[in-house]
Structures are given as structure tokens and as C-alpha cells.
Amino acid sequence: QVQLVESGGGSVRFGGSLRLSCTASGFSLDQHATAWFRQALGKQREPVLCLSSSGASSYTAPFAKGRFSISRDTAQNTMYLQLNDLEDVDTAVYFCAAEYLGGCRRRGPPEDDFDRWGQGTQVTVSS
């Protein structure tokens, strides 16, 4: 079964950190663009970070710069999202996504650029 399975969400205090994981099954993350999106309650889903399949292009949302980072472990077939210095406004459901031979648009990839999605994991930041 082709799927992305996320883990690592939870509740954290203001200024805290979390690492989200997203493991692919049924396919290899090699040659896939990988990205993280988030959706806060009542808001549209927005891109957070993106890394193209070749590694030549990437995207980092302004709110993520200096705080969040994306990485991949091909041996584990897993992508990660490291969240540091979390703030209340970071409370959202975070989704991982993958697209074969995909890229990352300079202004941020739209959802339609990705056809494989995780189920989402809740991150709640409290002060």
C-alpha cells in the first residue's frame, strides 16, 4: 500500500521544539520532491518547507526561516520536519507530501503540485 505515515506531533510549550517524522511505504522517497504543509483551524493549508527531488531547489516560508528545517533519510525512507522556537501561531495540523520528480516553486508550492499526502499530525503550542 502506497502511503505516507506521520508521527511526532503533540503539545509543547511556547519556545519548545518538536520533530515530526513522515515515513513512506509502498514507494521510495528517492526522486521525489518532499514538502511539509500546515493548516491552522479555519485557515487554508499553506506550505512550510519544500525540497525538490534533485535537491536543486527548495522553499522556506518566511515564518519558518531560522526556526524550522526539513531533511530526508533515504535509508529509513523517511522525511523530517524539525520545529524549534515554537509560537502559539504555529498551532496547526502538519502534513507531509511527496511528488515524483517534483520541484519547489519559488513562491511556495501549491497543494496541487503534490499527489501523495500524509494523514496529518496535530501540533499545539501553548504559552
PDB file of C-alpha atoms in Angstrom:
ATOM      1  CA  GLN A   1       0.000   0.000   0.000  1.00  0.00           C
ATOM      2  CA  VAL A   2       1.357   3.380  -1.037  1.00  0.00           C
ATOM      3  CA  GLN A   3       1.166   5.792   1.842  1.00  0.00           C
ATOM      4  CA  LEU A   4       2.887   8.386   3.987  1.00  0.00           C
ATOM      5  CA  VAL A   5       2.567   7.927   7.728  1.00  0.00           C
ATOM      6  CA  GLU A   6       3.318  10.803  10.057  1.00  0.00           C
ATOM      7  CA  SER A   7       4.274  10.827  13.696  1.00  0.00           C
ATOM      8  CA  GLY A   8       5.751  13.124  16.297  1.00  0.00           C
ATOM      9  CA  GLY A   9       3.053  15.711  16.810  1.00  0.00           C
ATOM     10  CA  GLY A  10       1.843  16.750  20.216  1.00  0.00           C
ATOM     11  CA  SER A  11       1.600  19.581  22.689  1.00  0.00           C
ATOM     12  CA  VAL A  12       4.553  21.780  23.520  1.00  0.00           C
ATOM     13  CA  ARG A  13       5.161  24.962  25.452  1.00  0.00           C
ATOM     14  CA  PHE A  14       5.981  28.278  23.815  1.00  0.00           C
ATOM     15  CA  GLY A  15       9.630  28.238  22.737  1.00  0.00           C
ATOM     16  CA  GLY A  16       9.790  24.454  22.683  1.00  0.00           C
ATOM     17  CA  SER A  17      10.753  22.042  19.927  1.00  0.00           C
ATOM     18  CA  LEU A  18       9.293  19.047  18.129  1.00  0.00           C
ATOM     19  CA  ARG A  19      10.461  16.771  15.361  1.00  0.00           C
ATOM     20  CA  LEU A  20       7.858  15.391  13.004  1.00  0.00           C
ATOM     21  CA  SER A  21       8.522  12.253  11.003  1.00  0.00           C
ATOM     22  CA  CYS A  22       6.921  11.031   7.810  1.00  0.00           C
ATOM     23  CA  THR A  23       7.699   7.506   6.629  1.00  0.00           C
ATOM     24  CA  ALA A  24       6.882   6.324   3.129  1.00  0.00           C
ATOM     25  CA  SER A  25       5.679   2.820   2.451  1.00  0.00           C
ATOM     26  CA  GLY A  26       4.987   1.195  -0.877  1.00  0.00           C
ATOM     27  CA  PHE A  27       7.344   3.550  -2.680  1.00  0.00           C
ATOM     28  CA  SER A  28      10.778   5.128  -2.294  1.00  0.00           C
ATOM     29  CA  LEU A  29      11.254   8.795  -1.459  1.00  0.00           C
ATOM     30  CA  ASP A  30      14.174   8.822  -3.856  1.00  0.00           C
ATOM     31  CA  GLN A  31      13.453  11.020  -6.866  1.00  0.00           C
ATOM     32  CA  HIS A  32      10.568  12.634  -5.017  1.00  0.00           C
ATOM     33  CA  ALA A  33      10.126  16.230  -4.028  1.00  0.00           C
ATOM     34  CA  THR A  34       9.202  16.315  -0.362  1.00  0.00           C
ATOM     35  CA  ALA A  35       7.368  19.038   1.472  1.00  0.00           C
ATOM     36  CA  TRP A  36       5.576  19.954   4.648  1.00  0.00           C
ATOM     37  CA  PHE A  37       2.375  21.956   4.767  1.00  0.00           C
ATOM     38  CA  ARG A  38       0.293  23.111   7.685  1.00  0.00           C
ATOM     39  CA  GLN A  39      -3.308  24.088   8.240  1.00  0.00           C
ATOM     40  CA  ALA A  40      -4.494  26.055  11.219  1.00  0.00           C
ATOM     41  CA  LEU A  41      -8.110  25.941  12.305  1.00  0.00           C
ATOM     42  CA  GLY A  42     -10.235  27.994   9.959  1.00  0.00           C
ATOM     43  CA  LYS A  43      -7.365  28.778   7.619  1.00  0.00           C
ATOM     44  CA  GLN A  44      -6.129  27.476   4.304  1.00  0.00           C
ATOM     45  CA  ARG A  45      -3.369  24.928   4.043  1.00  0.00           C
ATOM     46  CA  GLU A  46      -0.022  26.614   3.462  1.00  0.00           C
ATOM     47  CA  PRO A  47       3.431  25.365   2.502  1.00  0.00           C
ATOM     48  CA  VAL A  48       6.085  25.362   5.186  1.00  0.00           C
ATOM     49  CA  LEU A  49       9.163  23.841   3.582  1.00  0.00           C
ATOM     50  CA  CYS A  50       9.907  22.083   0.335  1.00  0.00           C
ATOM     51  CA  LEU A  51      12.903  20.213  -1.069  1.00  0.00           C
ATOM     52  CA  SER A  52      12.917  19.261  -4.746  1.00  0.00           C
ATOM     53  CA  SER A  53      13.625  15.741  -5.966  1.00  0.00           C
ATOM     54  CA  SER A  54      17.066  16.772  -7.234  1.00  0.00           C
ATOM     55  CA  GLY A  55      17.848  18.955  -4.252  1.00  0.00           C
ATOM     56  CA  ALA A  56      18.478  21.848  -6.603  1.00  0.00           C
ATOM     57  CA  SER A  57      15.541  23.928  -5.447  1.00  0.00           C
ATOM     58  CA  SER A  58      13.841  24.491  -2.166  1.00  0.00           C
ATOM     59  CA  TYR A  59      11.319  26.723  -0.470  1.00  0.00           C
ATOM     60  CA  THR A  60      11.109  28.024   3.072  1.00  0.00           C
ATOM     61  CA  ALA A  61       8.110  30.004   4.233  1.00  0.00           C
ATOM     62  CA  PRO A  62       9.041  33.351   5.815  1.00  0.00           C
ATOM     63  CA  PHE A  63       7.650  32.273   9.177  1.00  0.00           C
ATOM     64  CA  ALA A  64       9.828  29.154   9.107  1.00  0.00           C
ATOM     65  CA  LYS A  65      13.174  30.794   8.405  1.00  0.00           C
ATOM     66  CA  GLY A  66      15.676  30.283  11.187  1.00  0.00           C
ATOM     67  CA  ARG A  67      13.274  28.056  13.140  1.00  0.00           C
ATOM     68  CA  PHE A  68      12.161  25.084  11.020  1.00  0.00           C
ATOM     69  CA  SER A  69      14.154  22.705   8.842  1.00  0.00           C
ATOM     70  CA  ILE A  70      13.419  19.797   6.532  1.00  0.00           C
ATOM     71  CA  SER A  71      15.548  16.716   5.992  1.00  0.00           C
ATOM     72  CA  ARG A  72      15.390  13.261   4.466  1.00  0.00           C
ATOM     73  CA  ASP A  73      16.873   9.904   5.430  1.00  0.00           C
ATOM     74  CA  THR A  74      16.801   7.734   2.342  1.00  0.00           C
ATOM     75  CA  ALA A  75      17.912   4.639   4.248  1.00  0.00           C
ATOM     76  CA  GLN A  76      14.876   4.969   6.513  1.00  0.00           C
ATOM     77  CA  ASN A  77      12.670   6.203   3.664  1.00  0.00           C
ATOM     78  CA  THR A  78      11.633   8.991   5.995  1.00  0.00           C
ATOM     79  CA  MET A  79      11.439  12.769   5.882  1.00  0.00           C
ATOM     80  CA  TYR A  80      11.584  15.005   8.917  1.00  0.00           C
ATOM     81  CA  LEU A  81      10.426  18.443   9.978  1.00  0.00           C
ATOM     82  CA  GLN A  82      12.346  19.984  12.864  1.00  0.00           C
ATOM     83  CA  LEU A  83      10.344  22.671  14.637  1.00  0.00           C
ATOM     84  CA  ASN A  84      12.239  24.991  17.003  1.00  0.00           C
ATOM     85  CA  ASP A  85      11.264  28.110  18.944  1.00  0.00           C
ATOM     86  CA  LEU A  86       7.606  27.294  18.544  1.00  0.00           C
ATOM     87  CA  GLU A  87       4.996  30.002  18.987  1.00  0.00           C
ATOM     88  CA  ASP A  88       1.252  29.961  19.542  1.00  0.00           C
ATOM     89  CA  VAL A  89       0.671  30.823  15.890  1.00  0.00           C
ATOM     90  CA  ASP A  90       2.409  27.595  14.870  1.00  0.00           C
ATOM     91  CA  THR A  91      -0.505  25.574  16.238  1.00  0.00           C
ATOM     92  CA  ALA A  92      -1.846  23.627  13.276  1.00  0.00           C
ATOM     93  CA  VAL A  93      -2.161  20.237  11.649  1.00  0.00           C
ATOM     94  CA  TYR A  94       1.054  19.492   9.794  1.00  0.00           C
ATOM     95  CA  PHE A  95       1.031  17.387   6.633  1.00  0.00           C
ATOM     96  CA  CYS A  96       3.862  15.797   4.705  1.00  0.00           C
ATOM     97  CA  ALA A  97       3.661  15.439   0.948  1.00  0.00           C
ATOM     98  CA  ALA A  98       5.652  13.887  -1.885  1.00  0.00           C
ATOM     99  CA  GLU A  99       5.688  14.155  -5.666  1.00  0.00           C
ATOM    100  CA  TYR A 100       7.719  12.052  -8.118  1.00  0.00           C
ATOM    101  CA  LEU A 101      10.371  14.187  -9.870  1.00  0.00           C
ATOM    102  CA  GLY A 102       8.761  17.247  -8.344  1.00  0.00           C
ATOM    103  CA  GLY A 103      10.143  20.703  -7.736  1.00  0.00           C
ATOM    104  CA  CYS A 104       9.558  23.605  -5.387  1.00  0.00           C
ATOM    105  CA  ARG A 105       8.157  26.816  -6.757  1.00  0.00           C
ATOM    106  CA  ARG A 106       9.965  29.925  -5.680  1.00  0.00           C
ATOM    107  CA  ARG A 107       6.866  31.455  -4.081  1.00  0.00           C
ATOM    108  CA  GLY A 108       5.864  28.236  -2.402  1.00  0.00           C
ATOM    109  CA  PRO A 109       4.397  25.066  -3.881  1.00  0.00           C
ATOM    110  CA  PRO A 110       0.610  24.828  -4.133  1.00  0.00           C
ATOM    111  CA  GLU A 111      -1.085  21.708  -2.823  1.00  0.00           C
ATOM    112  CA  ASP A 112      -1.844  20.549  -6.352  1.00  0.00           C
ATOM    113  CA  ASP A 113       1.867  20.044  -7.017  1.00  0.00           C
ATOM    114  CA  PHE A 114       1.812  17.001  -4.717  1.00  0.00           C
ATOM    115  CA  ASP A 115      -0.187  13.819  -5.132  1.00  0.00           C
ATOM    116  CA  ARG A 116       0.901  11.857  -2.069  1.00  0.00           C
ATOM    117  CA  TRP A 117      -0.042  13.063   1.382  1.00  0.00           C
ATOM    118  CA  GLY A 118       0.258  12.004   4.973  1.00  0.00           C
ATOM    119  CA  GLN A 119      -2.748  11.941   7.248  1.00  0.00           C
ATOM    120  CA  GLY A 120      -1.644  14.982   9.224  1.00  0.00           C
ATOM    121  CA  THR A 121      -0.394  15.354  12.772  1.00  0.00           C
ATOM    122  CA  GLN A 122      -1.524  17.962  15.277  1.00  0.00           C
ATOM    123  CA  VAL A 123       0.958  20.386  16.796  1.00  0.00           C
ATOM    124  CA  THR A 124      -0.350  22.504  19.650  1.00  0.00           C
ATOM    125  CA  VAL A 125       1.736  25.271  21.195  1.00  0.00           C
ATOM    126  CA  SER A 126       0.659  26.755  24.494  1.00  0.00           C
ATOM    127  CA  SER A 127       2.017  29.713  26.391  1.00  0.00           C
TER     128      SER A 127
END
